[in-house]
Coordinates of C-alpha atoms in Angstrom, one line a residue:
M214 CA -10.4 23.1 32.7
D215 CA -12.9 23.5 30.4
S216 CA -16.2 21.9 31.3
I217 CA -16.7 20.0 27.9
L218 CA -13.5 18.7 28.5
S219 CA -14.2 17.4 32.2
N220 CA -17.2 16.0 31.1
A221 CA -15.7 14.0 28.3
V222 CA -12.9 12.5 30.7
L223 CA -15.4 11.7 33.0
S224 CA -17.4 10.1 30.4
I225 CA -14.8 7.5 29.3
Q226 CA -13.6 7.2 32.7
L227 CA -17.3 6.2 34.1
G228 CA -17.4 3.9 30.7
S229 CA -13.9 2.3 31.6
E230 CA -15.6 1.2 35.0
D231 CA -18.5 0.2 33.2
F232 CA -16.5 -2.0 31.0
K233 CA -14.6 -3.7 34.2
S234 CA -18.1 -5.2 35.4
E235 CA -19.2 -8.7 35.0
D236 CA -23.0 -7.1 34.8
P237 CA -24.3 -7.5 30.9
R238 CA -26.5 -4.3 31.7
R239 CA -23.1 -2.0 32.5
A240 CA -21.8 -3.2 28.9
L241 CA -24.6 -0.7 27.7
S242 CA -23.6 1.6 29.9
A243 CA -20.4 1.8 28.7
L244 CA -20.6 1.6 25.1
R245 CA -23.0 5.0 25.8
N246 CA -20.3 6.9 28.1
I247 CA -17.4 6.1 25.9
T248 CA -18.9 6.9 22.9
A249 CA -20.2 10.4 24.6
G250 CA -16.8 10.9 26.0
I251 CA -15.7 11.1 22.7
L252 CA -18.2 13.4 20.8
L253 CA -17.3 15.5 23.6
L254 CA -13.5 15.6 22.8
F255 CA -14.6 16.5 19.7
K256 CA -16.8 19.2 20.7
E257 CA -13.6 20.5 22.8
K258 CA -11.9 21.1 19.7
L259 CA -14.6 22.6 17.9
R260 CA -14.7 25.5 21.0
R261 CA -10.9 26.0 21.0
L262 CA -11.9 27.2 17.2
S263 CA -14.6 29.5 17.9
P264 CA -13.6 32.6 17.6
S265 CA -13.8 34.8 21.1
D266 CA -17.3 36.4 21.5
S267 CA -19.1 34.0 19.4
N268 CA -20.6 31.8 22.4
E269 CA -19.0 28.8 21.0
V270 CA -20.4 29.1 17.5
L271 CA -18.9 26.1 16.5
V272 CA -20.2 23.9 19.1
K273 CA -23.7 24.8 18.8
R274 CA -26.2 23.4 16.7
D275 CA -28.0 26.7 16.4
T276 CA -26.6 29.7 15.0
K277 CA -27.4 33.5 13.8
P278 CA -25.9 36.4 12.1
Q279 CA -25.2 39.9 14.3
R280 CA -22.9 42.8 13.4
D281 CA -19.7 43.3 15.4
A282 CA -17.9 46.5 17.0
D283 CA -16.8 47.3 13.3
G284 CA -20.3 46.6 11.6
N285 CA -18.7 43.1 10.2
V286 CA -21.4 40.4 10.3
T287 CA -20.5 37.1 12.2
L288 CA -22.4 34.1 13.3
V289 CA -22.8 33.4 16.8
G290 CA -24.1 30.2 18.4
V291 CA -27.6 30.2 19.9
G292 CA -29.4 28.2 22.8
K293 CA -27.9 25.5 24.8
K294 CA -28.5 22.6 22.3
T295 CA -25.1 20.8 20.7
V296 CA -24.0 19.8 17.4
D297 CA -24.7 16.0 16.8
W298 CA -22.1 13.8 14.8
F299 CA -23.0 14.8 11.7
Q300 CA -22.7 18.3 12.3
I301 CA -19.4 17.5 14.0
K302 CA -18.2 15.5 10.5
E303 CA -19.3 18.4 8.5
H304 CA -17.2 20.7 10.5
F305 CA -14.4 18.6 10.8
K306 CA -14.0 18.1 7.0
A307 CA -14.1 22.0 6.3
L308 CA -11.6 22.5 8.9
E309 CA -9.5 19.8 7.3
I310 CA -9.2 17.9 10.9
D311 CA -8.3 14.7 9.2
I312 CA -9.8 11.8 11.3
D313 CA -10.9 8.3 11.1
F314 CA -14.2 9.2 10.1
K315 CA -15.2 5.4 9.0
R316 CA -13.8 4.3 12.3
M317 CA -16.1 6.4 14.2
D318 CA -19.2 5.6 12.0
K319 CA -18.8 2.2 13.3
V320 CA -18.9 3.1 16.8
I321 CA -21.7 5.2 16.2
D322 CA -23.7 2.6 14.4
H323 CA -22.6 0.2 16.6
R324 CA -23.8 2.2 19.8
N325 CA -27.1 2.7 17.8
E326 CA -27.9 -1.0 16.9
V327 CA -27.0 -2.0 20.6
E328 CA -29.4 0.6 21.9
H329 CA -32.3 0.2 19.4
Y330 CA -32.2 -3.8 19.5
M331 CA -30.5 -5.2 22.4
T332 CA -31.4 -5.0 26.2
S333 CA -28.3 -6.3 27.8
V334 CA -25.0 -7.6 25.8
P335 CA -22.1 -9.7 27.2
I336 CA -18.9 -7.3 27.8
A337 CA -17.2 -9.5 25.2
S338 CA -18.8 -8.3 22.4
L339 CA -18.1 -4.8 22.8
R340 CA -14.2 -5.4 22.5
G341 CA -14.2 -4.3 18.9
V342 CA -16.0 -0.8 19.3
I343 CA -13.6 -0.4 22.8
S344 CA -10.5 -0.8 20.2
D345 CA -11.6 1.1 17.5
S346 CA -12.6 4.3 20.3
F347 CA -9.1 3.4 21.7
T348 CA -7.5 4.1 18.5
I349 CA -9.8 7.4 17.8
I350 CA -9.1 8.7 21.6
R351 CA -5.3 8.2 21.0
D352 CA -5.2 9.4 17.7
F353 CA -6.9 12.5 18.4
C354 CA -5.5 13.3 21.8
H355 CA -2.4 13.4 19.8
D356 CA -3.0 15.1 16.9
Y357 CA -5.7 17.7 17.8
L358 CA -5.8 18.4 21.9
A359 CA -2.0 18.3 21.9
I360 CA -1.9 15.9 25.4
E361 CA -1.1 12.1 26.2
P362 CA -4.6 10.4 26.3
V363 CA -3.3 8.9 30.0
E364 CA -2.3 11.9 31.3
L365 CA -6.1 13.1 30.0
I366 CA -7.8 10.6 31.5
G367 CA -5.9 9.0 34.1
A368 CA -3.7 5.6 34.3
E369 CA -6.7 3.5 35.4
A370 CA -9.2 4.1 32.9
W371 CA -6.5 4.2 30.1
G372 CA -5.2 1.0 30.9
V373 CA -8.7 -0.7 30.3
L374 CA -8.9 0.6 27.0
V375 CA -5.2 -0.4 26.3
H376 CA -5.7 -4.0 27.9
E377 CA -9.0 -4.4 25.6
D378 CA -7.7 -3.2 22.3
E379 CA -4.8 -5.6 22.8
V380 CA -7.0 -8.7 24.1
Y381 CA -9.1 -7.9 20.6
Q382 CA -6.1 -7.9 18.3
E383 CA -5.6 -11.0 19.4
E384 CA -8.7 -12.5 18.9
L385 CA -9.3 -10.5 15.6
K386 CA -5.9 -12.4 14.4
R387 CA -7.2 -15.7 15.7
C388 CA -10.5 -15.1 13.4
D389 CA -8.5 -13.6 10.5
D390 CA -6.8 -16.4 10.3
A391 CA -9.7 -19.4 10.3
F392 CA -11.4 -17.2 7.6
K393 CA -7.8 -17.5 5.3
L394 CA -8.6 -21.3 5.6
I395 CA -11.8 -21.2 3.9
N396 CA -12.0 -21.9 -0.1
W397 CA -14.3 -19.5 -1.2
S398 CA -16.7 -20.4 -4.0
V399 CA -16.8 -16.8 -5.0
P400 CA -13.9 -14.2 -5.4
E401 CA -15.5 -11.6 -4.2
L402 CA -16.1 -13.4 -0.8
K403 CA -12.8 -12.7 0.2
D404 CA -13.6 -8.9 0.4
V405 CA -17.1 -9.2 1.7
C406 CA -16.1 -11.5 4.7
N407 CA -14.7 -8.3 6.1
C408 CA -17.9 -7.5 7.4
F409 CA -19.2 -10.3 8.8
V410 CA -20.3 -9.8 11.9
C411 CA -22.4 -11.7 14.6
P412 CA -26.2 -11.4 14.0
K413 CA -26.7 -11.6 17.7
C414 CA -24.7 -9.3 19.2
F415 CA -22.6 -7.5 16.1
S416 CA -19.0 -8.7 17.0
E417 CA -16.7 -9.2 14.3
L418 CA -14.9 -11.8 16.3
I419 CA -16.7 -14.5 14.6
E420 CA -15.0 -18.1 13.0
P421 CA -16.0 -21.1 10.7
I422 CA -16.9 -24.0 12.7
D423 CA -15.7 -26.1 9.8
H424 CA -13.4 -24.5 7.1
T425 CA -13.1 -27.3 5.2
V426 CA -17.4 -27.4 4.0
P427 CA -18.9 -26.1 0.8
T428 CA -19.4 -22.1 0.8
Y429 CA -22.9 -21.7 1.5
E430 CA -22.7 -24.5 4.0
L431 CA -20.8 -22.9 6.5
Q432 CA -21.6 -22.1 9.8
F433 CA -20.0 -19.3 12.4
K434 CA -19.7 -19.4 15.6
C435 CA -19.1 -16.1 17.6
I436 CA -16.1 -15.8 19.8
A437 CA -17.4 -12.8 22.0
C438 CA -20.9 -14.2 22.9
G439 CA -20.7 -18.0 22.1
A440 CA -23.7 -17.8 19.4
E441 CA -23.6 -19.9 16.4
S442 CA -25.4 -18.5 12.9
D443 CA -25.6 -20.2 9.1
Y444 CA -23.8 -18.5 6.3
V445 CA -27.2 -17.4 5.1
D446 CA -28.1 -15.2 8.7
I447 CA -24.6 -13.6 7.8
I448 CA -24.3 -12.8 4.4
Q449 CA -26.9 -9.9 3.7
P450 CA -25.6 -7.7 5.9
A451 CA -22.2 -8.1 4.8
V452 CA -22.7 -7.2 1.5
F453 CA -24.9 -4.0 2.2
G454 CA -21.9 -2.9 4.5
H455 CA -19.2 -4.0 1.9
Y456 CA -20.7 -2.5 -1.0
A457 CA -22.7 0.5 0.7
V458 CA -20.3 3.2 -0.9
D459 CA -20.5 1.8 -4.6
E460 CA -24.2 1.7 -4.1
L461 CA -24.3 5.0 -3.0
I462 CA -22.4 6.0 -5.8
A463 CA -24.3 4.7 -8.5
M464 CA -27.3 6.1 -7.2
Q465 CA -26.1 9.3 -7.2
D466 CA -24.5 9.0 -10.9
G467 CA -27.8 7.3 -11.6
G468 CA -26.2 4.4 -12.6
E469 CA -27.6 0.8 -12.3
P470 CA -27.6 -0.7 -8.6
V471 CA -24.4 -2.4 -7.5
I472 CA -26.6 -4.9 -5.9
E473 CA -30.3 -6.4 -6.3
E474 CA -32.5 -9.3 -5.3
C475 CA -31.6 -12.7 -6.3
E476 CA -34.4 -14.1 -8.0
N477 CA -33.3 -18.1 -7.0
C478 CA -33.4 -16.9 -3.2
E479 CA -34.8 -13.7 -3.1
Q480 CA -32.2 -11.8 -0.8
E481 CA -30.3 -8.0 -1.9
T482 CA -27.3 -10.3 -2.5
F483 CA -27.0 -10.5 -6.6
L484 CA -23.9 -8.6 -7.6
R485 CA -24.8 -7.1 -10.6
E486 CA -20.8 -7.0 -12.1
A487 CA -20.1 -11.0 -11.2
S488 CA -23.8 -11.9 -12.6
R489 CA -24.0 -14.1 -9.4
C490 CA -25.9 -14.2 -6.1
L491 CA -23.4 -14.0 -3.0
A492 CA -25.9 -15.8 -0.8
C493 CA -27.1 -18.6 -2.9
G494 CA -24.3 -18.9 -5.7
Y495 CA -27.0 -18.2 -9.0
S496 CA -26.1 -17.2 -11.9
P497 CA -28.4 -17.0 -14.5
L498 CA -28.1 -19.0 -17.8
V499 CA -27.6 -18.0 -21.3
T500 CA -27.9 -19.5 -24.5
C501 CA -24.6 -19.1 -26.8
K502 CA -25.6 -17.3 -30.3
A503 CA -23.0 -19.0 -32.1
C504 CA -23.8 -23.0 -30.9
G505 CA -26.5 -22.9 -28.8
H506 CA -25.1 -24.1 -25.4
Q507 CA -26.1 -23.3 -22.5
Y508 CA -23.5 -21.3 -19.9
H509 CA -23.9 -19.1 -16.8
V510 CA -23.4 -15.6 -17.1
S511 CA -20.9 -15.4 -14.5
V512 CA -18.3 -17.7 -16.7
G513 CA -18.4 -14.9 -19.4
Y514 CA -18.2 -16.7 -21.8
C515 CA -19.1 -20.4 -23.7
E516 CA -16.6 -23.1 -23.4
P517 CA -17.4 -25.1 -26.1
C518 CA -16.5 -22.4 -28.9
D519 CA -15.3 -19.7 -26.7
Y520 CA -17.8 -17.4 -27.9
Y521 CA -18.1 -13.8 -26.0
E522 CA -21.7 -12.1 -26.4
S523 CA -19.7 -8.6 -25.9
C524 CA -16.9 -9.3 -28.5
G525 CA -18.0 -12.4 -30.5
P526 CA -15.7 -15.4 -31.6
L527 CA -12.0 -15.5 -30.3

């Protein structure tokens, strides 16, 4: 077995062992090891695709041009530093290696958040990222390494990932069912709530404590770490996460921002398209040009006289 692949297997096996421990310090190690193992699996594929006598050019961070025996210019790998996730992603897209980039981005982001902001985490709070890792490893081994993951990683380590994925999916369904009971005051929140995470451990396994209260009074409990959070603590990161792609596209096209600061609560949660703040519900008042009645922009028209500012009276 090639050294890159061997190291990938060892990292995933160590991560699985760390995950079985009750020591919260081992959770950080589990996350680091499993993430590193996945990246090594990706590098193994790039190694296999690198031309012979190129010093594994697709794996190396640095390259240089040289002439081959026929005088043709080729690129060869230089040094010992290897590609990072950003470079791997670029190589995969160019080579039409179609993996779930969004899911892997989530794994990387979760690892970075935990490493930067936490010294220890409950093992249960990592079930989401372990579930994502399970899916990535399974699909990549099948589709691009032509091997069953249980054969590559071993029955014991693979069994840990399978079990945790099953547990996570059950808990996630419980949370999803609880969210379906909420009567959201703003329609857009039905989609934004898919990005709700626990502010303490970043787990997606949160549920409303009482789904019958008004939207802006909602409180949530994380079933991974037990932390309780108010709606206001969760909404802004969720808005950023849900509208990140739209915001990027608008910025690249020179258009108006999708999200702005709310003049009422001062959070970056005012959705321009809906003319409403998703954090506090604020919507500016405008005066009807036809009858002088004031109405909220988010309503879109003056109810007393059915006047639309954009197209005039009906």
